[in-house]
mmCIF file with all atom_site columns, C-alpha atoms in Angstrom:
data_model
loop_
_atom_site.group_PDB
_atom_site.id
_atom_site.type_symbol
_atom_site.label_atom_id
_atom_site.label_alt_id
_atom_site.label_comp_id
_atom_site.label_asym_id
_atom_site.label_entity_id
_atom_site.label_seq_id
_atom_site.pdbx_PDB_ins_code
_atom_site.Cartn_x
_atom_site.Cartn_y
_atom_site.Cartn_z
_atom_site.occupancy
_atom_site.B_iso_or_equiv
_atom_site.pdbx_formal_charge
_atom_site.auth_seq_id
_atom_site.auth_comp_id
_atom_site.auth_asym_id
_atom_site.auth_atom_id
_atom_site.pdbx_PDB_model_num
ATOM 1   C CA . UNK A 1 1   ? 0.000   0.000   0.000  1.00 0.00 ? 640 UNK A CA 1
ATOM 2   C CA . UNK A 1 2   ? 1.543   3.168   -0.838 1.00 0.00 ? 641 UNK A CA 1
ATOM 3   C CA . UNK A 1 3   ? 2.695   5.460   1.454  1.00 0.00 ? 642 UNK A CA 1
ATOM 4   C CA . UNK A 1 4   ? 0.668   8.803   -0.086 1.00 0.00 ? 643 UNK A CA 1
ATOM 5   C CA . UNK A 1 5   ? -2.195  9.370   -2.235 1.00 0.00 ? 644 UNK A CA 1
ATOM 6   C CA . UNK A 1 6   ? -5.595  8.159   -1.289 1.00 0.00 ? 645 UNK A CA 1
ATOM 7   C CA . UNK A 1 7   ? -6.900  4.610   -0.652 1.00 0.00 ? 646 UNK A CA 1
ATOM 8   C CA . UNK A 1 8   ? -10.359 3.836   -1.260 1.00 0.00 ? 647 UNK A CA 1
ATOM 9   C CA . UNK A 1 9   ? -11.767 1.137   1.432  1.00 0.00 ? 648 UNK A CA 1
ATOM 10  C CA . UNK A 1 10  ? -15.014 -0.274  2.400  1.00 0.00 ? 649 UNK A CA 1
ATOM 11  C CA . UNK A 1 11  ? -16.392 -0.228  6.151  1.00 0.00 ? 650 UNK A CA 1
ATOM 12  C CA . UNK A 1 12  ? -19.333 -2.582  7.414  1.00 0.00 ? 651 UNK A CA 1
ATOM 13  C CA . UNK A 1 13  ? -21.225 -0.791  10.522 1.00 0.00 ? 652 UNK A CA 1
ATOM 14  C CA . UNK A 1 14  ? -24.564 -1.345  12.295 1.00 0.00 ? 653 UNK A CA 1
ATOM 15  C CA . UNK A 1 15  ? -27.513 -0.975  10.604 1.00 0.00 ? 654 UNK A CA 1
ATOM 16  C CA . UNK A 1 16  ? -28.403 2.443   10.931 1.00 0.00 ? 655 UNK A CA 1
ATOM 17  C CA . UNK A 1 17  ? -25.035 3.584   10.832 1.00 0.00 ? 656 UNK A CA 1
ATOM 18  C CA . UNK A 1 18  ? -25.608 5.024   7.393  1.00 0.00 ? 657 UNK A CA 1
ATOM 19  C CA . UNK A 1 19  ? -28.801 7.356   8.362  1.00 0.00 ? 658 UNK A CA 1
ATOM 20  C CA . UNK A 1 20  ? -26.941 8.912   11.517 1.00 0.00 ? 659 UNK A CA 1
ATOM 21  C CA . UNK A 1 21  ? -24.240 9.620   9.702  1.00 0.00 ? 660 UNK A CA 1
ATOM 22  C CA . UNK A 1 22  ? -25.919 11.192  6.664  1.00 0.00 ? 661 UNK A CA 1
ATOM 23  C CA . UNK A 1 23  ? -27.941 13.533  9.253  1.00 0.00 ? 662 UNK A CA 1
ATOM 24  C CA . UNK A 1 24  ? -24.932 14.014  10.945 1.00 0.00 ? 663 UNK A CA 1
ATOM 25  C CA . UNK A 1 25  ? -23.152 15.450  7.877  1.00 0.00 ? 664 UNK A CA 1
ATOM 26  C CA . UNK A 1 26  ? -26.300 17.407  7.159  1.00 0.00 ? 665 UNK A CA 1
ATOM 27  C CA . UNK A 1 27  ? -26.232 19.247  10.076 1.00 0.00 ? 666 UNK A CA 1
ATOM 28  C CA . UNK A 1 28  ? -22.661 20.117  10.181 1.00 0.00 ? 667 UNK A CA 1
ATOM 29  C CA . UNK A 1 29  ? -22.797 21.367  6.003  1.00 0.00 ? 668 UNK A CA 1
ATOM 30  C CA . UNK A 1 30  ? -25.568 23.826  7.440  1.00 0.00 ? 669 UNK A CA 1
ATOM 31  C CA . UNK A 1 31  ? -22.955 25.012  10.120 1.00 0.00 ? 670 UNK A CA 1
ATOM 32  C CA . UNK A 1 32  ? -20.337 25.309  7.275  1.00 0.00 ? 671 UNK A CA 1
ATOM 33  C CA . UNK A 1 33  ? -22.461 27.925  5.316  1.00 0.00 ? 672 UNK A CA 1
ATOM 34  C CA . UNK A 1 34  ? -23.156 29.935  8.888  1.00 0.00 ? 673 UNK A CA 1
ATOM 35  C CA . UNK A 1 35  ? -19.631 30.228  9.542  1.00 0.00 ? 674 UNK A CA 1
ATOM 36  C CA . UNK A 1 36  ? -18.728 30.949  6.132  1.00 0.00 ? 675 UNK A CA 1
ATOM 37  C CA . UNK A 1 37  ? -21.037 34.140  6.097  1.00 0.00 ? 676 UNK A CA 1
ATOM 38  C CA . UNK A 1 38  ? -18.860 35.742  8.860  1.00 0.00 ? 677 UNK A CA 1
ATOM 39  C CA . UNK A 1 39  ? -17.515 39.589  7.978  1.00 0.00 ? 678 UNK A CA 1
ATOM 40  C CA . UNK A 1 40  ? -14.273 37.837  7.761  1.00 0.00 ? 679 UNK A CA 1
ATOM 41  C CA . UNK A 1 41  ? -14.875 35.756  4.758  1.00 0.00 ? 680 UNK A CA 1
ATOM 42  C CA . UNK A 1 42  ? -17.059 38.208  2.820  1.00 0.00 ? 681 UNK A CA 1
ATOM 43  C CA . UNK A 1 43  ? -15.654 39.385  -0.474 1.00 0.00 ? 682 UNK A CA 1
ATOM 44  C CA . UNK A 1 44  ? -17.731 42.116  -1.275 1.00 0.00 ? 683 UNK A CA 1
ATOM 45  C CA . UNK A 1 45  ? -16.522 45.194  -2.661 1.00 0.00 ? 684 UNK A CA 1
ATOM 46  C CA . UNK A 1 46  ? -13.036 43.977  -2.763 1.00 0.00 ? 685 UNK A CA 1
ATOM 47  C CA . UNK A 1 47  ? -10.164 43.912  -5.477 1.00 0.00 ? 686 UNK A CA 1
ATOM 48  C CA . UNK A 1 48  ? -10.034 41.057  -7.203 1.00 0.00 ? 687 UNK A CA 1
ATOM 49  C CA . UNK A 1 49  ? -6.070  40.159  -5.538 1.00 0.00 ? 688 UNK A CA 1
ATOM 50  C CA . UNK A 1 50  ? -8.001  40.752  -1.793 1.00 0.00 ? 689 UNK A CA 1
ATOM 51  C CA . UNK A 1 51  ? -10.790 38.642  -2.814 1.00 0.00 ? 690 UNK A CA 1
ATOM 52  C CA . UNK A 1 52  ? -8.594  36.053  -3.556 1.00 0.00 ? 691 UNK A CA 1
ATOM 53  C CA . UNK A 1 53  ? -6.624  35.996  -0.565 1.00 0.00 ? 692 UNK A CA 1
ATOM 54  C CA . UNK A 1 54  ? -9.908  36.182  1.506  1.00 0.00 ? 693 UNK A CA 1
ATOM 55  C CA . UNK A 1 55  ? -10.956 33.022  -0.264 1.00 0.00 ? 694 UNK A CA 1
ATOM 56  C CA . UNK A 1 56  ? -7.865  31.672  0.231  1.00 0.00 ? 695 UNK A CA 1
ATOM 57  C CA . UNK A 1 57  ? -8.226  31.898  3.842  1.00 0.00 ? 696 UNK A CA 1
ATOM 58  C CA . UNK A 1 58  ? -11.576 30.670  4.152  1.00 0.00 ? 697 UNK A CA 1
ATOM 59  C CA . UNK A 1 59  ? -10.213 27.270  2.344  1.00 0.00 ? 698 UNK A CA 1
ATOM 60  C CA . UNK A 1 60  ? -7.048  27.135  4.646  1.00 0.00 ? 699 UNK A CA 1
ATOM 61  C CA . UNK A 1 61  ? -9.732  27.661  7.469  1.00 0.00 ? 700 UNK A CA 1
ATOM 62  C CA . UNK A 1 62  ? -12.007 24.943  6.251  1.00 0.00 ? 701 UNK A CA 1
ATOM 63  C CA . UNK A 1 63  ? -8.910  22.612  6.326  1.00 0.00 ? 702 UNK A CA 1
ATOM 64  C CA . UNK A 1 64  ? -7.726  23.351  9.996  1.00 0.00 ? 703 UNK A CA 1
ATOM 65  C CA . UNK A 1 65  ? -11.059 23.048  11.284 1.00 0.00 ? 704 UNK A CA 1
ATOM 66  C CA . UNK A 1 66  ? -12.016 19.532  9.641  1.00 0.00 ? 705 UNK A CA 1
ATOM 67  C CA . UNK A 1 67  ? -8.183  18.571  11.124 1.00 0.00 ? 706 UNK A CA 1
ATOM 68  C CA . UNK A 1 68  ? -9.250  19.767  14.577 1.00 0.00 ? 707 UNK A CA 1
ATOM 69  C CA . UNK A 1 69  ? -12.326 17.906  14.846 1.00 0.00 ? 708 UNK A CA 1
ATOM 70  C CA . UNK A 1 70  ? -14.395 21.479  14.605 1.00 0.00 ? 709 UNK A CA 1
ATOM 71  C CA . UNK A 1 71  ? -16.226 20.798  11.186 1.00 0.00 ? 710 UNK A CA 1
ATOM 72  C CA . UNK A 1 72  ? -16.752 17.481  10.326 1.00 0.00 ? 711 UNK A CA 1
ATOM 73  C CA . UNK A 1 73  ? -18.648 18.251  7.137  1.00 0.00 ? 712 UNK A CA 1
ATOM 74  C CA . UNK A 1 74  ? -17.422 15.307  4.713  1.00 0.00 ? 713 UNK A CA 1
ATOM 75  C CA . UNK A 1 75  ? -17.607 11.763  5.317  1.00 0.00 ? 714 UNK A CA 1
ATOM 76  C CA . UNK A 1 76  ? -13.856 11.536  4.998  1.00 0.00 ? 715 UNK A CA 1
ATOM 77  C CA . UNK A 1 77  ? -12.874 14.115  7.584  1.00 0.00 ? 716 UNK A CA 1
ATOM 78  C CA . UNK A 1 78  ? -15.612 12.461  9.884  1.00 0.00 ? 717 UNK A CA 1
ATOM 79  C CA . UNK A 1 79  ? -13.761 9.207   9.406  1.00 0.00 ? 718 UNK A CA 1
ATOM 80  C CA . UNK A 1 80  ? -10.099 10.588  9.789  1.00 0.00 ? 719 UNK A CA 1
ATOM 81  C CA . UNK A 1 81  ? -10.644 12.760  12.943 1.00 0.00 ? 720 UNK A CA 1
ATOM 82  C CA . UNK A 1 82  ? -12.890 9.587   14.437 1.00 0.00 ? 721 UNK A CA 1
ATOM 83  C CA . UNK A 1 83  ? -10.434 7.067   13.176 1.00 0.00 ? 722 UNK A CA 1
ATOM 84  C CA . UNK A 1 84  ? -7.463  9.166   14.863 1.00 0.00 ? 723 UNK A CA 1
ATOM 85  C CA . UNK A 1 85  ? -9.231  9.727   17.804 1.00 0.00 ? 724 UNK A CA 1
ATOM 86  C CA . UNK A 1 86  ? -9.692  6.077   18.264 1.00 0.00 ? 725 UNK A CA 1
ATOM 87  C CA . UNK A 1 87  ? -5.524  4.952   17.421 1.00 0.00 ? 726 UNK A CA 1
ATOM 88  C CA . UNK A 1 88  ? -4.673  8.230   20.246 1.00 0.00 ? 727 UNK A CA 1
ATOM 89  C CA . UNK A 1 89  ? -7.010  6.177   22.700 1.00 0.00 ? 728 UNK A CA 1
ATOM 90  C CA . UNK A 1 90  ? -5.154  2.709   22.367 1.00 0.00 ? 729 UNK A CA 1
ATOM 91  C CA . UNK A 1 91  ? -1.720  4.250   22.453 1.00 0.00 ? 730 UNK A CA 1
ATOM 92  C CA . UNK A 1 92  ? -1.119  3.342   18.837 1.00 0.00 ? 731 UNK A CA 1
ATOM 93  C CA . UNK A 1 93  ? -1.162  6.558   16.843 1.00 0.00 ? 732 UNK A CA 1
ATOM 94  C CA . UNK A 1 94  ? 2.602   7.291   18.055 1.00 0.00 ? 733 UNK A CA 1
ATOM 95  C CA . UNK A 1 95  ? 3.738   3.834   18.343 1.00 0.00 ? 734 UNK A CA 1
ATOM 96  C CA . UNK A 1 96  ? 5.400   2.162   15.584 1.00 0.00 ? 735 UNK A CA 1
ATOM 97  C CA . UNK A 1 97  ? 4.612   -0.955  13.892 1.00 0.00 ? 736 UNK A CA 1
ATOM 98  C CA . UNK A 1 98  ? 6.226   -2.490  11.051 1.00 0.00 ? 737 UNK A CA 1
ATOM 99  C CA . UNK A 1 99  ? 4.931   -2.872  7.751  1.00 0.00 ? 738 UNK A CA 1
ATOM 100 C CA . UNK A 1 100 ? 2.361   -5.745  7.218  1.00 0.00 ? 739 UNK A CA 1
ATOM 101 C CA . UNK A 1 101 ? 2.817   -8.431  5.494  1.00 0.00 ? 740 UNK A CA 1
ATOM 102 C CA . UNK A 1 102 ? 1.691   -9.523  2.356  1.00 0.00 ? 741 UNK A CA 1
ATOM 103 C CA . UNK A 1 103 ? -0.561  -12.413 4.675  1.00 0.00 ? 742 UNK A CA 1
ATOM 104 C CA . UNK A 1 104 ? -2.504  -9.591  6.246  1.00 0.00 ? 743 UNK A CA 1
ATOM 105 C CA . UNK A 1 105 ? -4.039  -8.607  2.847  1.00 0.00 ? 744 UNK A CA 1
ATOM 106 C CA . UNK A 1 106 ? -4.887  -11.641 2.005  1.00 0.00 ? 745 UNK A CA 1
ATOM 107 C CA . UNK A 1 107 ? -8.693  -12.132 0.616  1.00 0.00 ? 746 UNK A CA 1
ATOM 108 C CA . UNK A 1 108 ? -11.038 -13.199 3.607  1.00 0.00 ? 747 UNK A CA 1
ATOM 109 C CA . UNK A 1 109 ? -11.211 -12.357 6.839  1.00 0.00 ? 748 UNK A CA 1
ATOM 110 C CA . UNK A 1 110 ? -8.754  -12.617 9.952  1.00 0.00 ? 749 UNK A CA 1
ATOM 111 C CA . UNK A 1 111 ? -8.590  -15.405 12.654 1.00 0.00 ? 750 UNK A CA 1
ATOM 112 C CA . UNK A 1 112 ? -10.885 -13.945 15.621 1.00 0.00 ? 751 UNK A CA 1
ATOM 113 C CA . UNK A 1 113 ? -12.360 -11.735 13.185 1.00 0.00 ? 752 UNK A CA 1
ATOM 114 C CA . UNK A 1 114 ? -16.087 -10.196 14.037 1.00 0.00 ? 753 UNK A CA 1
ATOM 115 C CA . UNK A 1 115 ? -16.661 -8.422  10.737 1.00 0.00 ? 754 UNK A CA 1
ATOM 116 C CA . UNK A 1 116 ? -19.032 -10.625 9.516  1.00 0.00 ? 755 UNK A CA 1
ATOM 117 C CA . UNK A 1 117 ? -23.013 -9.810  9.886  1.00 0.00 ? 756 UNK A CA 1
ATOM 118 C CA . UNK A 1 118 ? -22.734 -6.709  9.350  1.00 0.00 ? 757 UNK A CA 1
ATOM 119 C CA . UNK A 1 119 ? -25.529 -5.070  7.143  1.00 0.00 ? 758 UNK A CA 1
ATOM 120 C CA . UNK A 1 120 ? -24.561 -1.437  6.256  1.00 0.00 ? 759 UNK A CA 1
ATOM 121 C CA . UNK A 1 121 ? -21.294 -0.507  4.370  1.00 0.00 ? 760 UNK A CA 1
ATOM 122 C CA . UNK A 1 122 ? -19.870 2.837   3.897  1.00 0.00 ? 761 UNK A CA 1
ATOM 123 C CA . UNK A 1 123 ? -17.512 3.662   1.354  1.00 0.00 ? 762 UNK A CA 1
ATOM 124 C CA . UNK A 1 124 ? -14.652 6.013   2.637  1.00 0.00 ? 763 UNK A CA 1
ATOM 125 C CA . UNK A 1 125 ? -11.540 6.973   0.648  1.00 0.00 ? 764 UNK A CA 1
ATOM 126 C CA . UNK A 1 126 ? -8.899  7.809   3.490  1.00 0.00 ? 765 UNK A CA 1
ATOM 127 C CA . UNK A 1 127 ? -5.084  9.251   3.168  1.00 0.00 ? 766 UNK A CA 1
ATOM 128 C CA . UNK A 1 128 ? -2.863  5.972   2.266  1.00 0.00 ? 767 UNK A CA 1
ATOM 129 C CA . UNK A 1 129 ? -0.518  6.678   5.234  1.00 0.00 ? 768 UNK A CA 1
ATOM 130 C CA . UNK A 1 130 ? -3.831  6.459   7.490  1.00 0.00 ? 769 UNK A CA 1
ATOM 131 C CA . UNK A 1 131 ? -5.293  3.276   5.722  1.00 0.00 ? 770 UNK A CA 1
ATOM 132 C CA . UNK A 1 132 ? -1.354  2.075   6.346  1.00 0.00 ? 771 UNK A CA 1
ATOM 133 C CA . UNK A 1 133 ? -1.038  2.718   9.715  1.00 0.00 ? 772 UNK A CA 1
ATOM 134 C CA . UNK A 1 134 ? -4.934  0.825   10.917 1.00 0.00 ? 773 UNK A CA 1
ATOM 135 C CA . UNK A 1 135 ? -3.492  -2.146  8.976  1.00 0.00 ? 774 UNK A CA 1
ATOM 136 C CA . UNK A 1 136 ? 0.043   -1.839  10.685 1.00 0.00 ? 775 UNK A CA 1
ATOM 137 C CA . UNK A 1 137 ? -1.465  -1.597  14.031 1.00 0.00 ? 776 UNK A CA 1
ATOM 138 C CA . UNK A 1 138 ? -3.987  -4.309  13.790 1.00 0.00 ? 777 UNK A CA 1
ATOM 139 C CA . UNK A 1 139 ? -1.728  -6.926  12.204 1.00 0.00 ? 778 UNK A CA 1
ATOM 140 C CA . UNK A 1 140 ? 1.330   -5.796  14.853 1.00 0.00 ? 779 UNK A CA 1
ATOM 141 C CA . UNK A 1 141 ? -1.182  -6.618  17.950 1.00 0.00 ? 780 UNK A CA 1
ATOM 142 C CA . UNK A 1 142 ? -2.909  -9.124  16.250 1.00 0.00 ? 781 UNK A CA 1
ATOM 143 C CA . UNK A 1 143 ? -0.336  -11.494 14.548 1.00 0.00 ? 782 UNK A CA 1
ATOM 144 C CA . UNK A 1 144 ? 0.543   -14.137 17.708 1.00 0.00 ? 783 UNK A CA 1
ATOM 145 C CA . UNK A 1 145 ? -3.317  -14.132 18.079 1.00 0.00 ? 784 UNK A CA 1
ATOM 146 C CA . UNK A 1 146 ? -4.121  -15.386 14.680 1.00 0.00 ? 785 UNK A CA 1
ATOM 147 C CA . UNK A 1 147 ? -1.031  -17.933 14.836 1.00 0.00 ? 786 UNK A CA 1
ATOM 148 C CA . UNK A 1 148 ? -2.359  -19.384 17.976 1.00 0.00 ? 787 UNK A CA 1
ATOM 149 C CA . UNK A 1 149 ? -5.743  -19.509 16.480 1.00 0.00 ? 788 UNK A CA 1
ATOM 150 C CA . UNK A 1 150 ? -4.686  -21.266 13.441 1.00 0.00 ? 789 UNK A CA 1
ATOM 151 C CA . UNK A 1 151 ? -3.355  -24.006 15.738 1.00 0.00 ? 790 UNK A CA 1
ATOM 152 C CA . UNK A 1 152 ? -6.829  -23.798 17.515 1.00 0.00 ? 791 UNK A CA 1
ATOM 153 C CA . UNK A 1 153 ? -8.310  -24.452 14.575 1.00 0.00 ? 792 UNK A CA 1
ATOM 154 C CA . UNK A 1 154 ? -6.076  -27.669 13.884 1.00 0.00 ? 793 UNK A CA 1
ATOM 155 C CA . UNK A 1 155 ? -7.081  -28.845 17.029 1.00 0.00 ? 794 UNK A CA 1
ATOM 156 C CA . UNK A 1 156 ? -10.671 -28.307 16.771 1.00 0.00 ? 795 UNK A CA 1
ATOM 157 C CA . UNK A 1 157 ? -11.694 -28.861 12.881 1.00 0.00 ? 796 UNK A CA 1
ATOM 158 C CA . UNK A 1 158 ? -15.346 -29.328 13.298 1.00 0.00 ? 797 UNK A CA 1
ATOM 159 C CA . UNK A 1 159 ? -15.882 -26.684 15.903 1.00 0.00 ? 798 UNK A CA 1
ATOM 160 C CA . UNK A 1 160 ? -18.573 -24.045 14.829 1.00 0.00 ? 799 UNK A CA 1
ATOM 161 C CA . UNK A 1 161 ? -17.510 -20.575 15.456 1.00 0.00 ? 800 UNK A CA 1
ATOM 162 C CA . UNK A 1 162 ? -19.776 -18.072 15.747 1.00 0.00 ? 801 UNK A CA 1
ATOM 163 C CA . UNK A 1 163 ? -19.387 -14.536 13.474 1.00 0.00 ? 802 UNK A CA 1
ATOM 164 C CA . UNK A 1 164 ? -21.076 -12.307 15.465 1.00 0.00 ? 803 UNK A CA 1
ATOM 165 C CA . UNK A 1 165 ? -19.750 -10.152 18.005 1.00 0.00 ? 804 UNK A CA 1
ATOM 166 C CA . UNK A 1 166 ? -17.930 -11.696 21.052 1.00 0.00 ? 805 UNK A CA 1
ATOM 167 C CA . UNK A 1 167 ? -19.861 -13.863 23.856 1.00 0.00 ? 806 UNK A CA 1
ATOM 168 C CA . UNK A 1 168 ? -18.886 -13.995 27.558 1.00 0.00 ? 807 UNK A CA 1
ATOM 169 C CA . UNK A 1 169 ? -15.801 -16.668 27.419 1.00 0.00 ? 808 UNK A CA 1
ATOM 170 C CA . UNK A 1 170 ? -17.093 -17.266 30.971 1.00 0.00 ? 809 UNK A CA 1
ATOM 171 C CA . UNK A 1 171 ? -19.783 -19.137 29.873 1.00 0.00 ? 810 UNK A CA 1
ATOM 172 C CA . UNK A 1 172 ? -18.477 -20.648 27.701 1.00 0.00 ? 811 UNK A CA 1
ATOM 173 C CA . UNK A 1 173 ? -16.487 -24.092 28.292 1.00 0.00 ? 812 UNK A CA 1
ATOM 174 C CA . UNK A 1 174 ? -14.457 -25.822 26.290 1.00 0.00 ? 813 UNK A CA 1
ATOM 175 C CA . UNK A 1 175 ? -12.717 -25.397 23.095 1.00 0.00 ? 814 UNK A CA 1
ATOM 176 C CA . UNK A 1 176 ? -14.967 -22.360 22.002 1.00 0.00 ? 815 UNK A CA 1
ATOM 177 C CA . UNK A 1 177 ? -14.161 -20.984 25.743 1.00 0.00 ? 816 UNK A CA 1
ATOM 178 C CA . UNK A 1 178 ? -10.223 -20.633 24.559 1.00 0.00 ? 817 UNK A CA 1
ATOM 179 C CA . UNK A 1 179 ? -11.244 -19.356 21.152 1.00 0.00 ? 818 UNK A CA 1
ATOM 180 C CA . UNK A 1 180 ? -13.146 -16.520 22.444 1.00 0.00 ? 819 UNK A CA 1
ATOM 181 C CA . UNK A 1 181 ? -10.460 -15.840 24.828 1.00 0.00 ? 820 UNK A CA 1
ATOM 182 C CA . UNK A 1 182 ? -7.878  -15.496 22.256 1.00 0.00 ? 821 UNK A CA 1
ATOM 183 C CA . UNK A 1 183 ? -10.537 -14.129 19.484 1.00 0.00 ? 822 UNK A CA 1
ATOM 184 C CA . UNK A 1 184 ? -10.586 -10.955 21.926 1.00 0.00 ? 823 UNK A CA 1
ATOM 185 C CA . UNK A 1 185 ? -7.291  -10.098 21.187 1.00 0.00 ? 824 UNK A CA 1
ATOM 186 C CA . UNK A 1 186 ? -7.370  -9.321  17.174 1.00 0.00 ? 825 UNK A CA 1
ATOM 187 C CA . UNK A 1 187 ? -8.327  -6.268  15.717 1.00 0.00 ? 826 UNK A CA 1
ATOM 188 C CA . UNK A 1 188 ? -9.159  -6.107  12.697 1.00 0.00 ? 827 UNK A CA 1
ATOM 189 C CA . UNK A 1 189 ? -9.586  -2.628  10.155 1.00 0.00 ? 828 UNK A CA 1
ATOM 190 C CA . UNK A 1 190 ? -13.285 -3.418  10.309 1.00 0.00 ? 829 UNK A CA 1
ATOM 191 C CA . UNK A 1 191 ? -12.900 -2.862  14.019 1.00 0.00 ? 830 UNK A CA 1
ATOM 192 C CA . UNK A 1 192 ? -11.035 0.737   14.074 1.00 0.00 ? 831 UNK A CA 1
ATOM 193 C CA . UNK A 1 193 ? -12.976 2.164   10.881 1.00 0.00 ? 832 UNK A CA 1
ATOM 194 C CA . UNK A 1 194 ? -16.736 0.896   13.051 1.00 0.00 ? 833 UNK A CA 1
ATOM 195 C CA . UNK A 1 195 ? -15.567 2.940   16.110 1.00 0.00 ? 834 UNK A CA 1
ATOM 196 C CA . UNK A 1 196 ? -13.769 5.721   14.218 1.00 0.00 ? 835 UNK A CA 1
ATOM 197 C CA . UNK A 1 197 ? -17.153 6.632   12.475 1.00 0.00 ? 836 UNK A CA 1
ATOM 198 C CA . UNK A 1 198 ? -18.924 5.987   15.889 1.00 0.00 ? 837 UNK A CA 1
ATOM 199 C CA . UNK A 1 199 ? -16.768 8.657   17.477 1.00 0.00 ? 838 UNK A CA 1
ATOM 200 C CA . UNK A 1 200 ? -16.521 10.927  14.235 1.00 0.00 ? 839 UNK A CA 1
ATOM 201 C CA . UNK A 1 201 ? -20.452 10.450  13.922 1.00 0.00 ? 840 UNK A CA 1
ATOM 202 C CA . UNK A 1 202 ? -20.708 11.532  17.836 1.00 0.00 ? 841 UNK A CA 1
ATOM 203 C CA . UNK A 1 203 ? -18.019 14.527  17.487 1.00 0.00 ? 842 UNK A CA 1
ATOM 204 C CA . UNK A 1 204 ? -20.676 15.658  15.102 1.00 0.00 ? 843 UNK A CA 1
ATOM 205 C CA . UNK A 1 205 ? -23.538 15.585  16.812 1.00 0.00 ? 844 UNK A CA 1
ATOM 206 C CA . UNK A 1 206 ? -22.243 16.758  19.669 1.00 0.00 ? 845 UNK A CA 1
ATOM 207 C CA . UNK A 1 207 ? -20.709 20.060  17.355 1.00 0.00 ? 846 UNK A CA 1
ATOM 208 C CA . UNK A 1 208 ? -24.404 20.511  16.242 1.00 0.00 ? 847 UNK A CA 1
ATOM 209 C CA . UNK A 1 209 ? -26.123 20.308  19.865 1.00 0.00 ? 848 UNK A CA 1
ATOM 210 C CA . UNK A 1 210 ? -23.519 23.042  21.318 1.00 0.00 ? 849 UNK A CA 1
ATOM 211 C CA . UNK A 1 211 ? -23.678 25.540  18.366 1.00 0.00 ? 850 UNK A CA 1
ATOM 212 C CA . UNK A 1 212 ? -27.651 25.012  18.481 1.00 0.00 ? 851 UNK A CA 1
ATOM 213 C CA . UNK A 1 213 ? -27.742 26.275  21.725 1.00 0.00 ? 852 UNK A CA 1
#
């Protein structure tokens, strides 16, 4: 995966993921057209080299504020402050990992993996470096996980797993017991693109509520 540019990726969320966050983004576009109509940003009357610079500054404005978490007005700024947000609060977003490897992109989903059963999907095209580091991070605290899984699965070839999200391994007994215990330990890019939209959805709302009041 390259390093800059743009990746395109897919993420599977909740039913009713997609309605929240469309109302969400709604709410915050309205909020982008109040704050544009400021003194500050108004054009009127100007030379055409002022103008420009004014317009400039309302662009270089937009960008800080989508960066900061204070306008969240496209789906991919939602997903990038919410995503960050969510690496800062496990300690990964300054921690290094090395690269992948080529076994982490395979087709299919990951040992432990909960991804499945999901019913929504939201299409998000995030900054390569980002997409890099979720897959970095998951595979670095994932990896002896999903090898120790693999041999559970060697063990225990006819054992049903379920797809879902995780049960209560204490009551559970048996093989399925240890898989959930281990299964609690991957993370998978599903996993950190669900709760960064939860908390960019959130940051959102909660944006709206205080500038409503």
């Amino acid at each position: 995966m390259a390093a800059t540019g743009v990746s395109p990726v897919t993420a599977w969320v909740r039913e009713g993921t997609r309605q929240r966050l469309t109302h969400a983004l709604e709410e915050q576009k309205t909020r982008k057209l109040v704050l544009s109509a400021a003194d500050r940003w108004q054009t009127y009357g100007l030379s055409r080299n002022e103008a420009a610079r004014v317009r400039a500054a309302w662009q270089a404005e937009v960008v800080r504020m989508r960066q900061a978490g204070e306008l969240l007005d496209v789906i991919d700024a939602l997903a990038v402050y919410g995503i960050t947000q969510e690496l800062e609060d496990r300690g990964w977003a300054q921690r290094r990992f090395r690269r992948a490897p080529a076994e982490a992109r395979l087709p299919g989903r990951w040992p432990g993996s909960r991804d499945g059963g999901y019913k929504e999907s939201v299409q998000l095209r995030l900054p390569s470096k980002a997409a890099a580091k979720v897959l970095d991070a998951c595979w670095g605290t994932s990896a002896p996980y999903i090898t120790r899984l693999r041999d559970w699965r060697d063990r225990n070839p006819g054992v049903v797993v379920p797809r879902g999200p995780l049960g209560d391994s204490d009551e559970l007994t048996g093989p399925l017991a240890e898989y959930e215990r281990l299964a609690t330990h991957v993370t998978t890019v599903g996993d950190i693109y669900r709760a960064g939209l939860r908390r960019g959805i959130q940051t959102a709302e909660e944006l709206a509520s205080h500038y409503a009041k």
